[in-house]
mmCIF file of C-alpha atoms in Angstrom:
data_model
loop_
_atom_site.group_PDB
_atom_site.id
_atom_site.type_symbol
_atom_site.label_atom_id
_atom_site.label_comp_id
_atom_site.label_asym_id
_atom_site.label_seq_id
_atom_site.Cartn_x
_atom_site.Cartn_y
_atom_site.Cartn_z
ATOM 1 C CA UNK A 6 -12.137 2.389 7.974
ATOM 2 C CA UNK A 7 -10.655 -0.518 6.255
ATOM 3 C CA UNK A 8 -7.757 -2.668 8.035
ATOM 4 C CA UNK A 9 -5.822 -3.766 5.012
ATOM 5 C CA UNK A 10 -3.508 -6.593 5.653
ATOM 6 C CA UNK A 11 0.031 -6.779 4.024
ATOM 7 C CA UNK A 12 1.904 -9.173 1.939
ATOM 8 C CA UNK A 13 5.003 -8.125 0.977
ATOM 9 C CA UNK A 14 6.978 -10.541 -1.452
ATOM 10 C CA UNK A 15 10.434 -11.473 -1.485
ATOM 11 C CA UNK A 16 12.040 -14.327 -3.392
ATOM 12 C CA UNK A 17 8.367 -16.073 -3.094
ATOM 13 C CA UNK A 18 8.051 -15.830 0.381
ATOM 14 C CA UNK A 19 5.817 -13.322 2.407
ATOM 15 C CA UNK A 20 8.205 -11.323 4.179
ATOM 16 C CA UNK A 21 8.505 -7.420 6.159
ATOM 17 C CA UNK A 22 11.373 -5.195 6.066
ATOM 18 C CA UNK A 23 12.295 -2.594 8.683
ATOM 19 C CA UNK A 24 12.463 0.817 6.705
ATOM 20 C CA UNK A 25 12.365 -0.899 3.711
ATOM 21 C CA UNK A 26 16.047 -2.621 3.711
ATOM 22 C CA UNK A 27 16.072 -5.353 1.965
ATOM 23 C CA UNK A 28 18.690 -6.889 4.028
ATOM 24 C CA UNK A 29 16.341 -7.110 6.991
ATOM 25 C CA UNK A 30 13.829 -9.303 5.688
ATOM 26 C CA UNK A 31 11.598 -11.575 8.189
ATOM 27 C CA UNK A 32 10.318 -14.160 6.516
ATOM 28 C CA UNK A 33 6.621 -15.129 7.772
ATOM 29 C CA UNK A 34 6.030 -18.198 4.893
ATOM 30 C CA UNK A 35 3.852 -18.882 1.725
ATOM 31 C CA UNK A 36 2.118 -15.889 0.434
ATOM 32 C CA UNK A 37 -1.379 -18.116 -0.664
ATOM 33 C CA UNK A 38 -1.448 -19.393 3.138
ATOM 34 C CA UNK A 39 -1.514 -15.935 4.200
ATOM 35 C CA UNK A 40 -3.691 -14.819 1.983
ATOM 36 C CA UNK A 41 -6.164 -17.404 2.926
ATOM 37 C CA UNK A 42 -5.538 -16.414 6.652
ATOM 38 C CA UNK A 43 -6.643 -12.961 6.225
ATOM 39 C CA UNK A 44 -9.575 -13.881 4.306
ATOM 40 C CA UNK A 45 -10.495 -16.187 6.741
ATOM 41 C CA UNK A 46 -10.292 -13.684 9.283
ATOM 42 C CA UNK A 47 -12.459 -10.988 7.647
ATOM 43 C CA UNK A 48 -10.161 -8.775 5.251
ATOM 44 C CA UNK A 49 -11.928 -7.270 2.991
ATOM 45 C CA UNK A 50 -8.806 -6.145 0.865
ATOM 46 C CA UNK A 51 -5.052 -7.178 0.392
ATOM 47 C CA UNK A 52 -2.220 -5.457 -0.307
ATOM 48 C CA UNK A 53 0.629 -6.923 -2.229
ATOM 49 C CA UNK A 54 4.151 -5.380 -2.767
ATOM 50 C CA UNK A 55 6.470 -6.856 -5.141
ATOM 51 C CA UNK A 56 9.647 -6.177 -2.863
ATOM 52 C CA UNK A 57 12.085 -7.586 -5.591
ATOM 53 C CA UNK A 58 9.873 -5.773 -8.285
ATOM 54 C CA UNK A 59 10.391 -2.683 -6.934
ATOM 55 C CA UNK A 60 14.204 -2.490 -6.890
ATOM 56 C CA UNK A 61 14.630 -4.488 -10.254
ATOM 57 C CA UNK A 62 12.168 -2.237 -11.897
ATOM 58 C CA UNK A 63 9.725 -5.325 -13.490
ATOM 59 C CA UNK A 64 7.448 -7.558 -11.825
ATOM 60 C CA UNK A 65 9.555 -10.704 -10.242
ATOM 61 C CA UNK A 66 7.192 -12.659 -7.890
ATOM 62 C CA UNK A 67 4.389 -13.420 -10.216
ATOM 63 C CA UNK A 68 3.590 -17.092 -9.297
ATOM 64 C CA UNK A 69 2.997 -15.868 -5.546
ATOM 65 C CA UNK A 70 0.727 -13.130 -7.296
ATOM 66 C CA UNK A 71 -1.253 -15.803 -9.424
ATOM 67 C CA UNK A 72 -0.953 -18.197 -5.773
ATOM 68 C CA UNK A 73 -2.601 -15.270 -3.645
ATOM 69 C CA UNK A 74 -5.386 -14.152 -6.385
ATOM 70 C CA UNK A 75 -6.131 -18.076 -6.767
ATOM 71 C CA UNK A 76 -6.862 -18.463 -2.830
ATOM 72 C CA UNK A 77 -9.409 -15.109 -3.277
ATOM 73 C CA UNK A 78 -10.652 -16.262 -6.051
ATOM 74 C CA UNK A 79 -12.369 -12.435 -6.235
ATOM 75 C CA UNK A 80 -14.106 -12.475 -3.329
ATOM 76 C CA UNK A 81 -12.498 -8.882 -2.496
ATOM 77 C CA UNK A 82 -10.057 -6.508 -4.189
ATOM 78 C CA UNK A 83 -6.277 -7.251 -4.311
ATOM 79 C CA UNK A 84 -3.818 -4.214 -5.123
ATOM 80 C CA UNK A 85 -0.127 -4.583 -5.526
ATOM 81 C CA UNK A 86 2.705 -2.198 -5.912
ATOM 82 C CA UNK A 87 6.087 -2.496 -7.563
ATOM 83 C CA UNK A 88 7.857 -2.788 -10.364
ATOM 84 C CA UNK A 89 5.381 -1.446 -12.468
ATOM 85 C CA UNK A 90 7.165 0.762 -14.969
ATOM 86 C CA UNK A 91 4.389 0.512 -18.326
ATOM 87 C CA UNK A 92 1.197 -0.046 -19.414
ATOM 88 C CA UNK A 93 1.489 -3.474 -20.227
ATOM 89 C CA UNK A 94 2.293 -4.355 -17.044
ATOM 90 C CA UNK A 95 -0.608 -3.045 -15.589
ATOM 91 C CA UNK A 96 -2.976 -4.758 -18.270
ATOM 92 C CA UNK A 97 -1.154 -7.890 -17.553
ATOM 93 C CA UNK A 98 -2.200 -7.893 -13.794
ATOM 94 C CA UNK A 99 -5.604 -6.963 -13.940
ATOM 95 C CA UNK A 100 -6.194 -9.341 -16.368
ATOM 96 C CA UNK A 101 -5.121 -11.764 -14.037
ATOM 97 C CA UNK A 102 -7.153 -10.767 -11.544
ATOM 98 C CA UNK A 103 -6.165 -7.711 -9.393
ATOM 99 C CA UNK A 104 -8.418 -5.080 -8.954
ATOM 100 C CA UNK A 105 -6.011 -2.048 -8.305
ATOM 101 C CA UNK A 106 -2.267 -1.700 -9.069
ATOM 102 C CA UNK A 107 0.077 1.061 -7.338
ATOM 103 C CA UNK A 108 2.678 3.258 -9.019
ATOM 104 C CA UNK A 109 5.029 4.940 -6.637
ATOM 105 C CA UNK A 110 8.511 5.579 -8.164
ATOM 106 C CA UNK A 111 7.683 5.620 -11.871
ATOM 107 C CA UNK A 112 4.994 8.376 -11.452
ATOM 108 C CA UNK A 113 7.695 10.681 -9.738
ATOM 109 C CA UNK A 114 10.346 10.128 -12.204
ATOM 110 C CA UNK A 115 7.846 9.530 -15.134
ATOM 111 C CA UNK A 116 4.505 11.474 -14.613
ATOM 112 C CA UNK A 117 3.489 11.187 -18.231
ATOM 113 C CA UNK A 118 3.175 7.744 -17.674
ATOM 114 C CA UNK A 119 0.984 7.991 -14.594
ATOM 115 C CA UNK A 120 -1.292 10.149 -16.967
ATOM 116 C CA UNK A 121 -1.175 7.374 -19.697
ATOM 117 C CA UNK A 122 -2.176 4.769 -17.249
ATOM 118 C CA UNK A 123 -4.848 6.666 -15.461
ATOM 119 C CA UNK A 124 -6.563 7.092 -18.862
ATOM 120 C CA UNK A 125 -6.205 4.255 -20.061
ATOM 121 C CA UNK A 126 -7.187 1.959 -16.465
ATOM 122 C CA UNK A 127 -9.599 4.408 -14.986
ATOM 123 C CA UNK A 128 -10.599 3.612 -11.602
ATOM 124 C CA UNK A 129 -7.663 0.823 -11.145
ATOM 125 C CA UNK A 130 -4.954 3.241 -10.287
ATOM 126 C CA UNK A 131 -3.491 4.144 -7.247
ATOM 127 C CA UNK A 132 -0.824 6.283 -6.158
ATOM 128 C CA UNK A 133 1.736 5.378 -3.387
ATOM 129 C CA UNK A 134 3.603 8.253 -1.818
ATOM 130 C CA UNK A 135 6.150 7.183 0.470
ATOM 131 C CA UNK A 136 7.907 10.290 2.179
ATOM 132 C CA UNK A 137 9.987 11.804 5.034
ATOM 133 C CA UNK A 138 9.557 14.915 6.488
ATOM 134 C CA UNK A 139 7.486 15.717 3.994
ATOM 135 C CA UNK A 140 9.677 15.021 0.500
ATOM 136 C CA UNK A 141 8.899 12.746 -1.387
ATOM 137 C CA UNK A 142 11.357 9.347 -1.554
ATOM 138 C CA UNK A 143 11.615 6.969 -4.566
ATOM 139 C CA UNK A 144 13.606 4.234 -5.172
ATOM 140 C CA UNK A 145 12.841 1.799 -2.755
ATOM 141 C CA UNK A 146 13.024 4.780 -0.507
ATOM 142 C CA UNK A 147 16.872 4.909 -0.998
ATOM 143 C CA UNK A 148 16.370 8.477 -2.637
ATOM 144 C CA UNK A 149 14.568 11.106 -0.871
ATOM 145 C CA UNK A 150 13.448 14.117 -3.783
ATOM 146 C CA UNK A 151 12.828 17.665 -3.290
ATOM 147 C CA UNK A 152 9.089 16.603 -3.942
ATOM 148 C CA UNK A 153 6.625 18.192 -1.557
ATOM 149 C CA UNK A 154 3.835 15.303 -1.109
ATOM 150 C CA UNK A 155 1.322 17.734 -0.650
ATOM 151 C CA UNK A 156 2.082 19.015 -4.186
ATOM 152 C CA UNK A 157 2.498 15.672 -6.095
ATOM 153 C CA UNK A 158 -0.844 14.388 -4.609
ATOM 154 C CA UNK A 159 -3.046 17.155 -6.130
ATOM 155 C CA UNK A 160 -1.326 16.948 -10.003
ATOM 156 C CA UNK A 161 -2.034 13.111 -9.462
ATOM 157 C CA UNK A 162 -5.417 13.703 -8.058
ATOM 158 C CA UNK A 163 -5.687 15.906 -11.599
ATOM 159 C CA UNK A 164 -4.554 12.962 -12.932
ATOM 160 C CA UNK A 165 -7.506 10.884 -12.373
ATOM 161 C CA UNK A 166 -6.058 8.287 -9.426
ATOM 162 C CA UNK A 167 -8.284 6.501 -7.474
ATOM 163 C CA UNK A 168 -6.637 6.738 -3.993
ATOM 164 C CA UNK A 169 -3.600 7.689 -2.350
ATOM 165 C CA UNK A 170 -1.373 5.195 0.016
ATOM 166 C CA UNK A 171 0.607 7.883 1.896
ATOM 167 C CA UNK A 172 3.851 5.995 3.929
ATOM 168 C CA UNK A 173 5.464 7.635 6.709
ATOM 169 C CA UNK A 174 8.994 5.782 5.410
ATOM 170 C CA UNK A 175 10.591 6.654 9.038
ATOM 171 C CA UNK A 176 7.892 4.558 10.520
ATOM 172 C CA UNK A 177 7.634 1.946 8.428
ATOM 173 C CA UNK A 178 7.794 -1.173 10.138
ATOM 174 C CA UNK A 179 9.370 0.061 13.054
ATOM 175 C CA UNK A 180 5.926 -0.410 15.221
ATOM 176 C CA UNK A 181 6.115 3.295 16.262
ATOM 177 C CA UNK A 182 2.384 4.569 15.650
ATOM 178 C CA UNK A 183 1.268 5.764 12.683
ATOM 179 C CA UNK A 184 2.041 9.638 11.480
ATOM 180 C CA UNK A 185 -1.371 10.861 12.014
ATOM 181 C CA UNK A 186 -0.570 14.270 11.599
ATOM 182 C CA UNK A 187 1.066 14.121 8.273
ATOM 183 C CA UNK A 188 -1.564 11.591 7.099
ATOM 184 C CA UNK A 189 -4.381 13.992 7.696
ATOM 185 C CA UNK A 190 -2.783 16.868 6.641
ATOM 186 C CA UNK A 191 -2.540 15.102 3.044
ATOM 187 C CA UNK A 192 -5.924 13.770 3.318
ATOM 188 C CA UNK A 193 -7.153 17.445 4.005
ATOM 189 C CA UNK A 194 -5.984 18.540 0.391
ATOM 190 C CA UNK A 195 -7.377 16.179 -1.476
ATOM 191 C CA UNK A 196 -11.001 14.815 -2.582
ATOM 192 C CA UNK A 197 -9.977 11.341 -2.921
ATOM 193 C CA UNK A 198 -9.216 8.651 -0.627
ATOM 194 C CA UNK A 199 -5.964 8.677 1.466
ATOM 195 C CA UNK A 200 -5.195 5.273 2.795
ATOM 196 C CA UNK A 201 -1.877 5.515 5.545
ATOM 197 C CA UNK A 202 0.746 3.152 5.897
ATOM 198 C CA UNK A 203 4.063 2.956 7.993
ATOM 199 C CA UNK A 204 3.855 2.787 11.800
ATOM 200 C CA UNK A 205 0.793 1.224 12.678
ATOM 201 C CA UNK A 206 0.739 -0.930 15.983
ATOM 202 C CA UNK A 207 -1.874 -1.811 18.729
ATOM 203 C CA UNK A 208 -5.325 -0.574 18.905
ATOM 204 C CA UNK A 209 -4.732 2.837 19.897
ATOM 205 C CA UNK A 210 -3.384 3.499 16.268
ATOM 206 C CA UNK A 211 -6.728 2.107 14.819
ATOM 207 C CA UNK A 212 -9.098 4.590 16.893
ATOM 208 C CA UNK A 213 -6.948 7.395 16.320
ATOM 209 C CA UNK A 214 -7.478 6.813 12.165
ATOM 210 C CA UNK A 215 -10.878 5.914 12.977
ATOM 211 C CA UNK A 216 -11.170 9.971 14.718
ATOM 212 C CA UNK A 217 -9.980 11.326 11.455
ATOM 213 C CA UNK A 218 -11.917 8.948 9.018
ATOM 214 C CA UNK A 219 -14.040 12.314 8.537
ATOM 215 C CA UNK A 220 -11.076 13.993 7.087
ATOM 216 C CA UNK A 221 -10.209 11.208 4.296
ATOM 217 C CA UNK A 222 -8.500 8.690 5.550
ATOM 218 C CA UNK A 223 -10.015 5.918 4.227
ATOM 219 C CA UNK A 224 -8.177 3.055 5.072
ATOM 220 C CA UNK A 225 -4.562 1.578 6.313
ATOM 221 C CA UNK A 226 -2.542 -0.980 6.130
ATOM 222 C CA UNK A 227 -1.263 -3.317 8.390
ATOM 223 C CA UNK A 228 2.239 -4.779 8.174
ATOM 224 C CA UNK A 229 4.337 -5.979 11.110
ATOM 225 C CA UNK A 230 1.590 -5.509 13.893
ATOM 226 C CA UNK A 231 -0.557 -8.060 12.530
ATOM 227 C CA UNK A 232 2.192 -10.728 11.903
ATOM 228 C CA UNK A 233 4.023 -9.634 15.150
ATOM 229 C CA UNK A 234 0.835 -9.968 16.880
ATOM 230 C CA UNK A 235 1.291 -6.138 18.562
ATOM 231 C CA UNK A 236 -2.172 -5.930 16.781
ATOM 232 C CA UNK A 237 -5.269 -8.525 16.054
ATOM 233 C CA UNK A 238 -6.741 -7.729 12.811
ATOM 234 C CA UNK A 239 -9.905 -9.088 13.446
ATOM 235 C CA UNK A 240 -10.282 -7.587 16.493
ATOM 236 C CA UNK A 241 -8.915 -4.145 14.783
ATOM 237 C CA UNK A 242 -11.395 -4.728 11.836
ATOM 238 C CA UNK A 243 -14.550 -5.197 14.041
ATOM 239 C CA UNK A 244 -13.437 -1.587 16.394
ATOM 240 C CA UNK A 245 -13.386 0.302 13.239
ATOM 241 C CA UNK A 246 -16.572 -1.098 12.013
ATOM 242 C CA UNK A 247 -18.047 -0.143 15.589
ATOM 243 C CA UNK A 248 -16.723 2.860 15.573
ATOM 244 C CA UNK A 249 -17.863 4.045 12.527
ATOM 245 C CA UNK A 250 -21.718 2.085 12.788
#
């Protein structure tokens, strides 16, 4: 079970947003300085979201992308989501050094181009559903679709995507435990990876994904608990390790 810490990016500055508003941005400092402090403290993968990417459609933090991906330096694999709308975009990053970049609103509205990029980046693709109640949202999460998650996951499983990063959006960074219901349910449908986001607080939340690694939940990532200091992400890291010895 891999603890995956967050950087989300706003305006150049690592940041988290309650249910992804915008307006209620915390801003925690440089994004290479907390890159370097998760490395330091045993990550063995980041995940990036271009915040202002995502609404404007096109990447818009890239300096504290090439910052962060200078301070790894590739000792372990960097993904990012946001604002990635074509395959340029995609070749562009991964040239530069990350390992795995997320689609989330542009595969729901443009599935063709989820196909394209799958093909043409095999293995480097990811798919980030964020949902409530079970629909899928796009957007930014401002728009919640008649989309059953469930149902998008497997044609994008077809698809050739190496993981899914399922987010409970009525959870998200509202430290109220991870959906772990609705996580596995997902994970129980697919063959590939299902990595859960949204929710996730203390230690409790990390041995209850660690119960249900079995089922395919691979991974999750940590947002507000680790820079609020509800959760220790070393200490989270080394449980799930133990755990699953």
């Amino acid at each position: 079970m891999l603890i995956i810490p967050a950087i989300d990016l706003k305006d150049g500055q690592c940041v988290r947003l309650k249910q992804g508003e915008m307006n209620s941005a915390d801003v925690f400092g440089d994004p290479a300085e907390m890159a370097e402090r998760w490395l330091e403290a045993g990550a063995r993968r980041l995940h990036l979201v271009d915040l202002n990417g995502a609404f404007a459609g096109k990447p818009k933090n890239l300096d504290a992308v090439r910052s962060i991906l200078s301070v790894v330096d590739g000792e372990i694999p960097v993904q990012l989501g946001g604002g990635i709308r074509d395959l340029e975009t995609i070749e562009r990053y991964l040239e530069a050094g990350l390992r795995y970049v997320i689609i989330g609103t542009a595969a729901i509205k443009n599935p063709g181009f989820l196909h394209e990029a799958c093909d043409a980046f095999p293995g480097s693709v990811i798919v980030g559903l964020d949902a409530k109640d079970g629909k899928v949202a796009t957007d930014g999460w401002s728009k919640v679709t008649g989309h059953d998650v469930v149902d998008l996951a497997r044609r994008f499983e077809d698809y050739g995507v190496e993981s899914v990063i399922y987010t409970d959006i009525g959870r998200d960074g509202m430290l109220s435990g991870v959906n772990i219901d609705a996580t596995v349910k997902l994970a129980r449908e697919l063959t590939i990876p299902v990595i859960a986001s949204g929710g996730l607080t203390n230690l409790d939340d990390v041995s209850a994904l660690c119960d249900v690694e079995g089922e395919g939940v691979s991974g999750v990532i940590a947002g507000r608990s680790i820079y609020e200091g509800t959760l220790d992400f070393a200490a989270a890291q080394n449980m799930a390790d133990e755990r699953n010895a």
